[in-house]
Amino acid sequence: LLVMGLCHLGFLVRFFSRVALSGFITGSAIVTGLSQMKNLTGGPVPTVRTWRSFAWGDLVDAHRAMTVFTSVFMLGCLVWLRQAKRKPGAPRVIKLVAQVKELVVVVYGLVLVL
C-alpha cells in the first residue's frame, strides 16, 4: 500500500465496485475487532477450533470480570454521550463533554482501573 501511495496508484480504486470496497472495509473491521477481543475481555477467547476444549472456568476470575465490566461500562458511556450530543434539550456541559467523548471515556477508564 505504501508503494502504491508513493507511485500515485490510488486511481486504481476506481475500478473496484462500491460493494467490493464496502465488503473489504467491513471484513477488515470485523477481523480487527475480533483480534482485539482478548484485550477487551482480559483473557483467552474461545474460537471455533477450541470451543469444546476451552477452559470455561477461566472466564470467572475476578480480574477478567473487572475487565469485562470496565469495557461494557465504557462502551455504555460512549453510546450515552453520543446520544446526549444529538439531544436538542441537553445541557450545554453535556454537549461540551460529548465533543471529546473518546478522551473522557479513556481517562475515566484509566481512573476506574487504577
PDB file of N, CA and C in Angstrom:
ATOM      1  N   LEU A   1       0.819  -1.196   0.000  1.00  0.00           N
ATOM      2  CA  LEU A   1       0.000   0.000   0.000  1.00  0.00           C
ATOM      3  C   LEU A   1       0.858   1.254   0.000  1.00  0.00           C
ATOM      4  N   LEU A   2       1.957   1.210   0.754  1.00  0.00           N
ATOM      5  CA  LEU A   2       2.841   2.369   0.810  1.00  0.00           C
ATOM      6  C   LEU A   2       3.440   2.653  -0.568  1.00  0.00           C
ATOM      7  N   VAL A   3       3.870   1.597  -1.253  1.00  0.00           N
ATOM      8  CA  VAL A   3       4.453   1.764  -2.590  1.00  0.00           C
ATOM      9  C   VAL A   3       3.397   2.298  -3.555  1.00  0.00           C
ATOM     10  N   MET A   4       2.168   1.765  -3.430  1.00  0.00           N
ATOM     11  CA  MET A   4       1.098   2.264  -4.307  1.00  0.00           C
ATOM     12  C   MET A   4       0.843   3.746  -4.049  1.00  0.00           C
ATOM     13  N   GLY A   5       0.892   4.165  -2.781  1.00  0.00           N
ATOM     14  CA  GLY A   5       0.689   5.576  -2.460  1.00  0.00           C
ATOM     15  C   GLY A   5       1.799   6.445  -3.006  1.00  0.00           C
ATOM     16  N   LEU A   6       3.029   5.975  -2.895  1.00  0.00           N
ATOM     17  CA  LEU A   6       4.160   6.748  -3.402  1.00  0.00           C
ATOM     18  C   LEU A   6       4.158   6.838  -4.928  1.00  0.00           C
ATOM     19  N   CYS A   7       3.614   5.817  -5.579  1.00  0.00           N
ATOM     20  CA  CYS A   7       3.553   5.817  -7.045  1.00  0.00           C
ATOM     21  C   CYS A   7       2.263   6.442  -7.572  1.00  0.00           C
ATOM     22  N   HIS A   8       1.451   6.984  -6.689  1.00  0.00           N
ATOM     23  CA  HIS A   8       0.181   7.623  -7.068  1.00  0.00           C
ATOM     24  C   HIS A   8      -0.723   6.670  -7.846  1.00  0.00           C
ATOM     25  N   LEU A   9      -0.887   5.472  -7.308  1.00  0.00           N
ATOM     26  CA  LEU A   9      -1.724   4.477  -7.970  1.00  0.00           C
ATOM     27  C   LEU A   9      -3.100   4.379  -7.312  1.00  0.00           C
ATOM     28  N   GLY A  10      -3.499   5.388  -6.587  1.00  0.00           N
ATOM     29  CA  GLY A  10      -4.803   5.400  -5.940  1.00  0.00           C
ATOM     30  C   GLY A  10      -5.965   5.380  -6.912  1.00  0.00           C
ATOM     31  N   PHE A  11      -5.713   5.807  -8.143  1.00  0.00           N
ATOM     32  CA  PHE A  11      -6.794   5.822  -9.144  1.00  0.00           C
ATOM     33  C   PHE A  11      -7.284   4.411  -9.462  1.00  0.00           C
ATOM     34  N   LEU A  12      -6.497   3.385  -9.134  1.00  0.00           N
ATOM     35  CA  LEU A  12      -6.913   2.008  -9.400  1.00  0.00           C
ATOM     36  C   LEU A  12      -8.138   1.609  -8.575  1.00  0.00           C
ATOM     37  N   VAL A  13      -8.360   2.306  -7.477  1.00  0.00           N
ATOM     38  CA  VAL A  13      -9.510   2.009  -6.625  1.00  0.00           C
ATOM     39  C   VAL A  13     -10.810   2.276  -7.384  1.00  0.00           C
ATOM     40  N   ARG A  14     -10.778   3.169  -8.330  1.00  0.00           N
ATOM     41  CA  ARG A  14     -11.983   3.483  -9.107  1.00  0.00           C
ATOM     42  C   ARG A  14     -12.502   2.280  -9.891  1.00  0.00           C
ATOM     43  N   PHE A  15     -11.648   1.310 -10.136  1.00  0.00           N
ATOM     44  CA  PHE A  15     -12.056   0.144 -10.907  1.00  0.00           C
ATOM     45  C   PHE A  15     -12.769  -0.908 -10.053  1.00  0.00           C
ATOM     46  N   PHE A  16     -12.755  -0.750  -8.747  1.00  0.00           N
ATOM     47  CA  PHE A  16     -13.467  -1.661  -7.856  1.00  0.00           C
ATOM     48  C   PHE A  16     -14.869  -1.130  -7.621  1.00  0.00           C
ATOM     49  N   SER A  17     -15.828  -2.021  -7.520  1.00  0.00           N
ATOM     50  CA  SER A  17     -17.201  -1.572  -7.258  1.00  0.00           C
ATOM     51  C   SER A  17     -17.331  -1.128  -5.803  1.00  0.00           C
ATOM     52  N   ARG A  18     -18.352  -0.327  -5.544  1.00  0.00           N
ATOM     53  CA  ARG A  18     -18.626   0.117  -4.180  1.00  0.00           C
ATOM     54  C   ARG A  18     -18.901  -1.056  -3.249  1.00  0.00           C
ATOM     55  N   VAL A  19     -19.603  -2.053  -3.754  1.00  0.00           N
ATOM     56  CA  VAL A  19     -19.935  -3.227  -2.950  1.00  0.00           C
ATOM     57  C   VAL A  19     -18.668  -3.974  -2.552  1.00  0.00           C
ATOM     58  N   ALA A  20     -17.734  -4.122  -3.473  1.00  0.00           N
ATOM     59  CA  ALA A  20     -16.485  -4.820  -3.173  1.00  0.00           C
ATOM     60  C   ALA A  20     -15.679  -4.052  -2.128  1.00  0.00           C
ATOM     61  N   LEU A  21     -15.584  -2.734  -2.289  1.00  0.00           N
ATOM     62  CA  LEU A  21     -14.856  -1.923  -1.318  1.00  0.00           C
ATOM     63  C   LEU A  21     -15.534  -1.948   0.048  1.00  0.00           C
ATOM     64  N   SER A  22     -16.859  -1.868   0.064  1.00  0.00           N
ATOM     65  CA  SER A  22     -17.594  -1.905   1.318  1.00  0.00           C
ATOM     66  C   SER A  22     -17.385  -3.242   2.028  1.00  0.00           C
ATOM     67  N   GLY A  23     -17.427  -4.330   1.274  1.00  0.00           N
ATOM     68  CA  GLY A  23     -17.193  -5.650   1.856  1.00  0.00           C
ATOM     69  C   GLY A  23     -15.785  -5.779   2.404  1.00  0.00           C
ATOM     70  N   PHE A  24     -14.796  -5.257   1.687  1.00  0.00           N
ATOM     71  CA  PHE A  24     -13.422  -5.309   2.152  1.00  0.00           C
ATOM     72  C   PHE A  24     -13.241  -4.521   3.441  1.00  0.00           C
ATOM     73  N   ILE A  25     -13.803  -3.329   3.500  1.00  0.00           N
ATOM     74  CA  ILE A  25     -13.678  -2.487   4.690  1.00  0.00           C
ATOM     75  C   ILE A  25     -14.404  -3.112   5.871  1.00  0.00           C
ATOM     76  N   THR A  26     -15.602  -3.650   5.633  1.00  0.00           N
ATOM     77  CA  THR A  26     -16.353  -4.304   6.704  1.00  0.00           C
ATOM     78  C   THR A  26     -15.613  -5.532   7.208  1.00  0.00           C
ATOM     79  N   GLY A  27     -15.087  -6.334   6.298  1.00  0.00           N
ATOM     80  CA  GLY A  27     -14.312  -7.512   6.692  1.00  0.00           C
ATOM     81  C   GLY A  27     -13.084  -7.134   7.505  1.00  0.00           C
ATOM     82  N   SER A  28     -12.400  -6.078   7.089  1.00  0.00           N
ATOM     83  CA  SER A  28     -11.230  -5.611   7.844  1.00  0.00           C
ATOM     84  C   SER A  28     -11.614  -5.176   9.246  1.00  0.00           C
ATOM     85  N   ALA A  29     -12.743  -4.498   9.375  1.00  0.00           N
ATOM     86  CA  ALA A  29     -13.202  -4.052  10.691  1.00  0.00           C
ATOM     87  C   ALA A  29     -13.558  -5.242  11.577  1.00  0.00           C
ATOM     88  N   ILE A  30     -14.195  -6.255  11.010  1.00  0.00           N
ATOM     89  CA  ILE A  30     -14.553  -7.439  11.793  1.00  0.00           C
ATOM     90  C   ILE A  30     -13.303  -8.183  12.249  1.00  0.00           C
ATOM     91  N   VAL A  31     -12.340  -8.366  11.366  1.00  0.00           N
ATOM     92  CA  VAL A  31     -11.103  -9.055  11.729  1.00  0.00           C
ATOM     93  C   VAL A  31     -10.360  -8.278  12.817  1.00  0.00           C
ATOM     94  N   THR A  32     -10.282  -6.958  12.677  1.00  0.00           N
ATOM     95  CA  THR A  32      -9.610  -6.138  13.685  1.00  0.00           C
ATOM     96  C   THR A  32     -10.334  -6.213  15.016  1.00  0.00           C
ATOM     97  N   GLY A  33     -11.664  -6.111  14.996  1.00  0.00           N
ATOM     98  CA  GLY A  33     -12.435  -6.187  16.234  1.00  0.00           C
ATOM     99  C   GLY A  33     -12.284  -7.520  16.931  1.00  0.00           C
ATOM    100  N   LEU A  34     -12.347  -8.609  16.177  1.00  0.00           N
ATOM    101  CA  LEU A  34     -12.206  -9.932  16.780  1.00  0.00           C
ATOM    102  C   LEU A  34     -10.801 -10.163  17.306  1.00  0.00           C
ATOM    103  N   SER A  35      -9.799  -9.583  16.661  1.00  0.00           N
ATOM    104  CA  SER A  35      -8.431  -9.757  17.150  1.00  0.00           C
ATOM    105  C   SER A  35      -8.202  -8.990  18.446  1.00  0.00           C
ATOM    106  N   GLN A  36      -9.030  -7.991  18.732  1.00  0.00           N
ATOM    107  CA  GLN A  36      -8.899  -7.227  19.972  1.00  0.00           C
ATOM    108  C   GLN A  36      -9.732  -7.800  21.116  1.00  0.00           C
ATOM    109  N   MET A  37     -10.505  -8.848  20.873  1.00  0.00           N
ATOM    110  CA  MET A  37     -11.359  -9.414  21.916  1.00  0.00           C
ATOM    111  C   MET A  37     -10.562  -9.897  23.117  1.00  0.00           C
ATOM    112  N   LYS A  38      -9.371 -10.428  22.895  1.00  0.00           N
ATOM    113  CA  LYS A  38      -8.538 -10.887  24.010  1.00  0.00           C
ATOM    114  C   LYS A  38      -8.201  -9.719  24.932  1.00  0.00           C
ATOM    115  N   ASN A  39      -7.867  -8.575  24.359  1.00  0.00           N
ATOM    116  CA  ASN A  39      -7.551  -7.398  25.166  1.00  0.00           C
ATOM    117  C   ASN A  39      -8.792  -6.824  25.836  1.00  0.00           C
ATOM    118  N   LEU A  40      -9.917  -6.884  25.149  1.00  0.00           N
ATOM    119  CA  LEU A  40     -11.157  -6.320  25.680  1.00  0.00           C
ATOM    120  C   LEU A  40     -11.686  -7.135  26.849  1.00  0.00           C
ATOM    121  N   THR A  41     -11.561  -8.460  26.778  1.00  0.00           N
ATOM    122  CA  THR A  41     -12.103  -9.315  27.830  1.00  0.00           C
ATOM    123  C   THR A  41     -11.072  -9.718  28.865  1.00  0.00           C
ATOM    124  N   GLY A  42      -9.803  -9.452  28.626  1.00  0.00           N
ATOM    125  CA  GLY A  42      -8.782  -9.741  29.616  1.00  0.00           C
ATOM    126  C   GLY A  42      -8.326 -11.179  29.666  1.00  0.00           C
ATOM    127  N   GLY A  43      -8.558 -11.947  28.671  1.00  0.00           N
ATOM    128  CA  GLY A  43      -8.130 -13.338  28.685  1.00  0.00           C
ATOM    129  C   GLY A  43      -8.407 -14.012  27.370  1.00  0.00           C
ATOM    130  N   PRO A  44      -8.203 -15.327  27.333  1.00  0.00           N
ATOM    131  CA  PRO A  44      -8.418 -16.040  26.082  1.00  0.00           C
ATOM    132  C   PRO A  44      -9.884 -16.060  25.681  1.00  0.00           C
ATOM    133  N   VAL A  45     -10.120 -16.070  24.397  1.00  0.00           N
ATOM    134  CA  VAL A  45     -11.470 -16.098  23.854  1.00  0.00           C
ATOM    135  C   VAL A  45     -11.624 -17.412  23.090  1.00  0.00           C
ATOM    136  N   PRO A  46     -12.721 -18.135  23.311  1.00  0.00           N
ATOM    137  CA  PRO A  46     -12.878 -19.405  22.587  1.00  0.00           C
ATOM    138  C   PRO A  46     -13.048 -19.164  21.090  1.00  0.00           C
ATOM    139  N   THR A  47     -12.446 -20.032  20.304  1.00  0.00           N
ATOM    140  CA  THR A  47     -12.580 -19.960  18.857  1.00  0.00           C
ATOM    141  C   THR A  47     -13.355 -21.189  18.378  1.00  0.00           C
ATOM    142  N   VAL A  48     -13.583 -21.262  17.094  1.00  0.00           N
ATOM    143  CA  VAL A  48     -14.305 -22.402  16.537  1.00  0.00           C
ATOM    144  C   VAL A  48     -13.541 -23.693  16.806  1.00  0.00           C
ATOM    145  N   ARG A  49     -12.234 -23.643  16.710  1.00  0.00           N
ATOM    146  CA  ARG A  49     -11.414 -24.849  16.915  1.00  0.00           C
ATOM    147  C   ARG A  49     -11.303 -25.236  18.384  1.00  0.00           C
ATOM    148  N   THR A  50     -11.288 -24.260  19.290  1.00  0.00           N
ATOM    149  CA  THR A  50     -11.067 -24.560  20.713  1.00  0.00           C
ATOM    150  C   THR A  50     -12.351 -24.516  21.528  1.00  0.00           C
ATOM    151  N   TRP A  51     -13.492 -24.458  20.893  1.00  0.00           N
ATOM    152  CA  TRP A  51     -14.772 -24.295  21.602  1.00  0.00           C
ATOM    153  C   TRP A  51     -15.012 -25.412  22.607  1.00  0.00           C
ATOM    154  N   ARG A  52     -14.784 -26.644  22.214  1.00  0.00           N
ATOM    155  CA  ARG A  52     -15.071 -27.785  23.100  1.00  0.00           C
ATOM    156  C   ARG A  52     -14.021 -27.949  24.185  1.00  0.00           C
ATOM    157  N   SER A  53     -12.764 -27.681  23.886  1.00  0.00           N
ATOM    158  CA  SER A  53     -11.700 -27.884  24.872  1.00  0.00           C
ATOM    159  C   SER A  53     -11.374 -26.623  25.664  1.00  0.00           C
ATOM    160  N   PHE A  54     -12.131 -25.559  25.468  1.00  0.00           N
ATOM    161  CA  PHE A  54     -11.858 -24.291  26.145  1.00  0.00           C
ATOM    162  C   PHE A  54     -12.123 -24.414  27.639  1.00  0.00           C
ATOM    163  N   ALA A  55     -11.251 -23.849  28.440  1.00  0.00           N
ATOM    164  CA  ALA A  55     -11.395 -23.899  29.903  1.00  0.00           C
ATOM    165  C   ALA A  55     -12.374 -22.806  30.333  1.00  0.00           C
ATOM    166  N   TRP A  56     -13.657 -23.131  30.386  1.00  0.00           N
ATOM    167  CA  TRP A  56     -14.685 -22.147  30.697  1.00  0.00           C
ATOM    168  C   TRP A  56     -14.565 -21.606  32.111  1.00  0.00           C
ATOM    169  N   GLY A  57     -13.924 -22.346  32.997  1.00  0.00           N
ATOM    170  CA  GLY A  57     -13.724 -21.864  34.366  1.00  0.00           C
ATOM    171  C   GLY A  57     -12.818 -20.648  34.438  1.00  0.00           C
ATOM    172  N   ASP A  58     -11.974 -20.463  33.417  1.00  0.00           N
ATOM    173  CA  ASP A  58     -11.074 -19.303  33.388  1.00  0.00           C
ATOM    174  C   ASP A  58     -11.813 -17.996  33.178  1.00  0.00           C
ATOM    175  N   LEU A  59     -13.053 -18.077  32.752  1.00  0.00           N
ATOM    176  CA  LEU A  59     -13.820 -16.858  32.481  1.00  0.00           C
ATOM    177  C   LEU A  59     -14.314 -16.179  33.751  1.00  0.00           C
ATOM    178  N   VAL A  60     -14.213 -16.838  34.888  1.00  0.00           N
ATOM    179  CA  VAL A  60     -14.872 -16.362  36.092  1.00  0.00           C
ATOM    180  C   VAL A  60     -13.943 -15.609  37.037  1.00  0.00           C
ATOM    181  N   ASP A  61     -12.648 -15.594  36.815  1.00  0.00           N
ATOM    182  CA  ASP A  61     -11.759 -14.959  37.787  1.00  0.00           C
ATOM    183  C   ASP A  61     -12.046 -13.464  37.935  1.00  0.00           C
ATOM    184  N   ALA A  62     -11.636 -12.905  39.058  1.00  0.00           N
ATOM    185  CA  ALA A  62     -12.006 -11.529  39.417  1.00  0.00           C
ATOM    186  C   ALA A  62     -11.420 -10.496  38.454  1.00  0.00           C
ATOM    187  N   HIS A  63     -10.187 -10.700  38.022  1.00  0.00           N
ATOM    188  CA  HIS A  63      -9.550  -9.731  37.119  1.00  0.00           C
ATOM    189  C   HIS A  63     -10.305  -9.648  35.798  1.00  0.00           C
ATOM    190  N   ARG A  64     -10.654 -10.790  35.260  1.00  0.00           N
ATOM    191  CA  ARG A  64     -11.367 -10.809  33.985  1.00  0.00           C
ATOM    192  C   ARG A  64     -12.750 -10.189  34.131  1.00  0.00           C
ATOM    193  N   ALA A  65     -13.420 -10.445  35.247  1.00  0.00           N
ATOM    194  CA  ALA A  65     -14.743  -9.854  35.473  1.00  0.00           C
ATOM    195  C   ALA A  65     -14.650  -8.333  35.509  1.00  0.00           C
ATOM    196  N   MET A  66     -13.619  -7.803  36.164  1.00  0.00           N
ATOM    197  CA  MET A  66     -13.444  -6.353  36.230  1.00  0.00           C
ATOM    198  C   MET A  66     -13.142  -5.771  34.845  1.00  0.00           C
ATOM    199  N   THR A  67     -12.346  -6.481  34.054  1.00  0.00           N
ATOM    200  CA  THR A  67     -12.028  -6.023  32.707  1.00  0.00           C
ATOM    201  C   THR A  67     -13.279  -5.977  31.838  1.00  0.00           C
ATOM    202  N   VAL A  68     -14.094  -7.023  31.912  1.00  0.00           N
ATOM    203  CA  VAL A  68     -15.327  -7.057  31.130  1.00  0.00           C
ATOM    204  C   VAL A  68     -16.275  -5.957  31.599  1.00  0.00           C
ATOM    205  N   PHE A  69     -16.408  -5.771  32.922  1.00  0.00           N
ATOM    206  CA  PHE A  69     -17.270  -4.715  33.456  1.00  0.00           C
ATOM    207  C   PHE A  69     -16.810  -3.347  32.964  1.00  0.00           C
ATOM    208  N   THR A  70     -15.508  -3.083  33.041  1.00  0.00           N
ATOM    209  CA  THR A  70     -14.975  -1.791  32.607  1.00  0.00           C
ATOM    210  C   THR A  70     -15.234  -1.574  31.118  1.00  0.00           C
ATOM    211  N   SER A  71     -15.027  -2.593  30.303  1.00  0.00           N
ATOM    212  CA  SER A  71     -15.242  -2.473  28.863  1.00  0.00           C
ATOM    213  C   SER A  71     -16.701  -2.177  28.544  1.00  0.00           C
ATOM    214  N   VAL A  72     -17.607  -2.917  29.162  1.00  0.00           N
ATOM    215  CA  VAL A  72     -19.036  -2.709  28.910  1.00  0.00           C
ATOM    216  C   VAL A  72     -19.470  -1.331  29.396  1.00  0.00           C
ATOM    217  N   PHE A  73     -18.979  -0.936  30.566  1.00  0.00           N
ATOM    218  CA  PHE A  73     -19.330   0.381  31.121  1.00  0.00           C
ATOM    219  C   PHE A  73     -18.836   1.508  30.213  1.00  0.00           C
ATOM    220  N   MET A  74     -17.613   1.384  29.699  1.00  0.00           N
ATOM    221  CA  MET A  74     -17.059   2.426  28.834  1.00  0.00           C
ATOM    222  C   MET A  74     -17.810   2.497  27.507  1.00  0.00           C
ATOM    223  N   LEU A  75     -18.189   1.339  26.950  1.00  0.00           N
ATOM    224  CA  LEU A  75     -18.990   1.363  25.729  1.00  0.00           C
ATOM    225  C   LEU A  75     -20.347   2.013  25.986  1.00  0.00           C
ATOM    226  N   GLY A  76     -20.935   1.737  27.151  1.00  0.00           N
ATOM    227  CA  GLY A  76     -22.193   2.384  27.518  1.00  0.00           C
ATOM    228  C   GLY A  76     -22.039   3.890  27.628  1.00  0.00           C
ATOM    229  N   CYS A  77     -20.933   4.342  28.207  1.00  0.00           N
ATOM    230  CA  CYS A  77     -20.671   5.787  28.316  1.00  0.00           C
ATOM    231  C   CYS A  77     -20.542   6.430  26.933  1.00  0.00           C
ATOM    232  N   LEU A  78     -19.846   5.749  26.013  1.00  0.00           N
ATOM    233  CA  LEU A  78     -19.714   6.291  24.660  1.00  0.00           C
ATOM    234  C   LEU A  78     -21.069   6.435  23.979  1.00  0.00           C
ATOM    235  N   VAL A  79     -21.899   5.414  24.115  1.00  0.00           N
ATOM    236  CA  VAL A  79     -23.228   5.465  23.497  1.00  0.00           C
ATOM    237  C   VAL A  79     -24.056   6.574  24.125  1.00  0.00           C
ATOM    238  N   TRP A  80     -24.018   6.680  25.449  1.00  0.00           N
ATOM    239  CA  TRP A  80     -24.805   7.706  26.141  1.00  0.00           C
ATOM    240  C   TRP A  80     -24.349   9.106  25.741  1.00  0.00           C
ATOM    241  N   LEU A  81     -23.035   9.342  25.696  1.00  0.00           N
ATOM    242  CA  LEU A  81     -22.531  10.662  25.315  1.00  0.00           C
ATOM    243  C   LEU A  81     -22.864  10.986  23.854  1.00  0.00           C
ATOM    244  N   ARG A  82     -22.836   9.979  23.003  1.00  0.00           N
ATOM    245  CA  ARG A  82     -23.190  10.223  21.603  1.00  0.00           C
ATOM    246  C   ARG A  82     -24.660  10.626  21.471  1.00  0.00           C
ATOM    247  N   GLN A  83     -25.524   9.939  22.208  1.00  0.00           N
ATOM    248  CA  GLN A  83     -26.946  10.276  22.170  1.00  0.00           C
ATOM    249  C   GLN A  83     -27.210  11.642  22.812  1.00  0.00           C
ATOM    250  N   ALA A  84     -26.492  11.954  23.887  1.00  0.00           N
ATOM    251  CA  ALA A  84     -26.677  13.241  24.561  1.00  0.00           C
ATOM    252  C   ALA A  84     -26.268  14.398  23.662  1.00  0.00           C
ATOM    253  N   LYS A  85     -25.259  14.177  22.827  1.00  0.00           N
ATOM    254  CA  LYS A  85     -24.800  15.222  21.914  1.00  0.00           C
ATOM    255  C   LYS A  85     -25.888  15.586  20.904  1.00  0.00           C
ATOM    256  N   ARG A  86     -26.670  14.604  20.488  1.00  0.00           N
ATOM    257  CA  ARG A  86     -27.711  14.829  19.483  1.00  0.00           C
ATOM    258  C   ARG A  86     -29.019  15.335  20.071  1.00  0.00           C
ATOM    259  N   LYS A  87     -29.205  15.194  21.376  1.00  0.00           N
ATOM    260  CA  LYS A  87     -30.473  15.576  22.002  1.00  0.00           C
ATOM    261  C   LYS A  87     -30.597  17.095  22.056  1.00  0.00           C
ATOM    262  N   PRO A  88     -31.706  17.653  21.559  1.00  0.00           N
ATOM    263  CA  PRO A  88     -31.833  19.110  21.498  1.00  0.00           C
ATOM    264  C   PRO A  88     -31.899  19.783  22.865  1.00  0.00           C
ATOM    265  N   GLY A  89     -32.475  19.153  23.876  1.00  0.00           N
ATOM    266  CA  GLY A  89     -32.631  19.807  25.170  1.00  0.00           C
ATOM    267  C   GLY A  89     -31.544  19.487  26.171  1.00  0.00           C
ATOM    268  N   ALA A  90     -30.431  18.901  25.725  1.00  0.00           N
ATOM    269  CA  ALA A  90     -29.358  18.511  26.641  1.00  0.00           C
ATOM    270  C   ALA A  90     -28.637  19.749  27.171  1.00  0.00           C
ATOM    271  N   PRO A  91     -28.190  19.698  28.437  1.00  0.00           N
ATOM    272  CA  PRO A  91     -27.427  20.828  28.989  1.00  0.00           C
ATOM    273  C   PRO A  91     -26.145  21.071  28.190  1.00  0.00           C
ATOM    274  N   ARG A  92     -25.701  22.309  28.226  1.00  0.00           N
ATOM    275  CA  ARG A  92     -24.530  22.691  27.441  1.00  0.00           C
ATOM    276  C   ARG A  92     -23.279  21.940  27.890  1.00  0.00           C
ATOM    277  N   VAL A  93     -23.153  21.667  29.183  1.00  0.00           N
ATOM    278  CA  VAL A  93     -21.974  20.947  29.699  1.00  0.00           C
ATOM    279  C   VAL A  93     -21.905  19.542  29.089  1.00  0.00           C
ATOM    280  N   ILE A  94     -23.043  18.880  29.010  1.00  0.00           N
ATOM    281  CA  ILE A  94     -23.082  17.540  28.431  1.00  0.00           C
ATOM    282  C   ILE A  94     -22.673  17.587  26.966  1.00  0.00           C
ATOM    283  N   LYS A  95     -23.136  18.591  26.247  1.00  0.00           N
ATOM    284  CA  LYS A  95     -22.772  18.715  24.835  1.00  0.00           C
ATOM    285  C   LYS A  95     -21.283  18.988  24.665  1.00  0.00           C
ATOM    286  N   LEU A  96     -20.696  19.777  25.580  1.00  0.00           N
ATOM    287  CA  LEU A  96     -19.260  20.042  25.513  1.00  0.00           C
ATOM    288  C   LEU A  96     -18.459  18.782  25.805  1.00  0.00           C
ATOM    289  N   VAL A  97     -18.877  18.036  26.829  1.00  0.00           N
ATOM    290  CA  VAL A  97     -18.197  16.784  27.166  1.00  0.00           C
ATOM    291  C   VAL A  97     -18.345  15.784  26.021  1.00  0.00           C
ATOM    292  N   ALA A  98     -19.501  15.773  25.377  1.00  0.00           N
ATOM    293  CA  ALA A  98     -19.741  14.851  24.275  1.00  0.00           C
ATOM    294  C   ALA A  98     -18.837  15.149  23.078  1.00  0.00           C
ATOM    295  N   GLN A  99     -18.346  16.376  22.965  1.00  0.00           N
ATOM    296  CA  GLN A  99     -17.440  16.716  21.866  1.00  0.00           C
ATOM    297  C   GLN A  99     -16.126  15.940  21.974  1.00  0.00           C
ATOM    298  N   VAL A 100     -15.704  15.642  23.201  1.00  0.00           N
ATOM    299  CA  VAL A 100     -14.447  14.916  23.431  1.00  0.00           C
ATOM    300  C   VAL A 100     -14.733  13.602  24.153  1.00  0.00           C
ATOM    301  N   LYS A 101     -15.803  12.932  23.773  1.00  0.00           N
ATOM    302  CA  LYS A 101     -16.274  11.737  24.487  1.00  0.00           C
ATOM    303  C   LYS A 101     -15.239  10.626  24.530  1.00  0.00           C
ATOM    304  N   GLU A 102     -14.460  10.450  23.477  1.00  0.00           N
ATOM    305  CA  GLU A 102     -13.462   9.385  23.466  1.00  0.00           C
ATOM    306  C   GLU A 102     -12.399   9.637  24.530  1.00  0.00           C
ATOM    307  N   LEU A 103     -11.945  10.881  24.638  1.00  0.00           N
ATOM    308  CA  LEU A 103     -10.952  11.236  25.647  1.00  0.00           C
ATOM    309  C   LEU A 103     -11.521  11.057  27.053  1.00  0.00           C
ATOM    310  N   VAL A 104     -12.754  11.465  27.249  1.00  0.00           N
ATOM    311  CA  VAL A 104     -13.404  11.322  28.561  1.00  0.00           C
ATOM    312  C   VAL A 104     -13.487   9.858  28.957  1.00  0.00           C
ATOM    313  N   VAL A 105     -13.865   9.007  28.033  1.00  0.00           N
ATOM    314  CA  VAL A 105     -14.004   7.585  28.340  1.00  0.00           C
ATOM    315  C   VAL A 105     -12.646   6.962  28.643  1.00  0.00           C
ATOM    316  N   VAL A 106     -11.612   7.313  27.907  1.00  0.00           N
ATOM    317  CA  VAL A 106     -10.287   6.756  28.175  1.00  0.00           C
ATOM    318  C   VAL A 106      -9.784   7.190  29.540  1.00  0.00           C
ATOM    319  N   VAL A 107      -9.908   8.468  29.853  1.00  0.00           N
ATOM    320  CA  VAL A 107      -9.445   8.965  31.163  1.00  0.00           C
ATOM    321  C   VAL A 107     -10.256   8.329  32.281  1.00  0.00           C
ATOM    322  N   TYR A 108     -11.566   8.262  32.139  1.00  0.00           N
ATOM    323  CA  TYR A 108     -12.412   7.657  33.170  1.00  0.00           C
ATOM    324  C   TYR A 108     -12.093   6.177  33.326  1.00  0.00           C
ATOM    325  N   GLY A 109     -11.817   5.488  32.227  1.00  0.00           N
ATOM    326  CA  GLY A 109     -11.448   4.078  32.297  1.00  0.00           C
ATOM    327  C   GLY A 109     -10.134   3.881  33.026  1.00  0.00           C
ATOM    328  N   LEU A 110      -9.171   4.753  32.777  1.00  0.00           N
ATOM    329  CA  LEU A 110      -7.889   4.670  33.497  1.00  0.00           C
ATOM    330  C   LEU A 110      -8.069   4.895  34.988  1.00  0.00           C
ATOM    331  N   VAL A 111      -8.896   5.880  35.338  1.00  0.00           N
ATOM    332  CA  VAL A 111      -9.171   6.151  36.759  1.00  0.00           C
ATOM    333  C   VAL A 111      -9.891   4.966  37.401  1.00  0.00           C
ATOM    334  N   LEU A 112     -10.825   4.375  36.692  1.00  0.00           N
ATOM    335  CA  LEU A 112     -11.588   3.243  37.211  1.00  0.00           C
ATOM    336  C   LEU A 112     -10.699   2.039  37.445  1.00  0.00           C
ATOM    337  N   VAL A 113      -9.746   1.792  36.533  1.00  0.00           N
ATOM    338  CA  VAL A 113      -8.885   0.632  36.664  1.00  0.00           C
ATOM    339  C   VAL A 113      -7.824   0.850  37.735  1.00  0.00           C
ATOM    340  N   LEU A 114      -7.305   2.064  37.840  1.00  0.00           N
ATOM    341  CA  LEU A 114      -6.265   2.325  38.842  1.00  0.00           C
ATOM    342  C   LEU A 114      -6.926   2.440  40.192  1.00  0.00           C
TER     343      LEU A 114
END
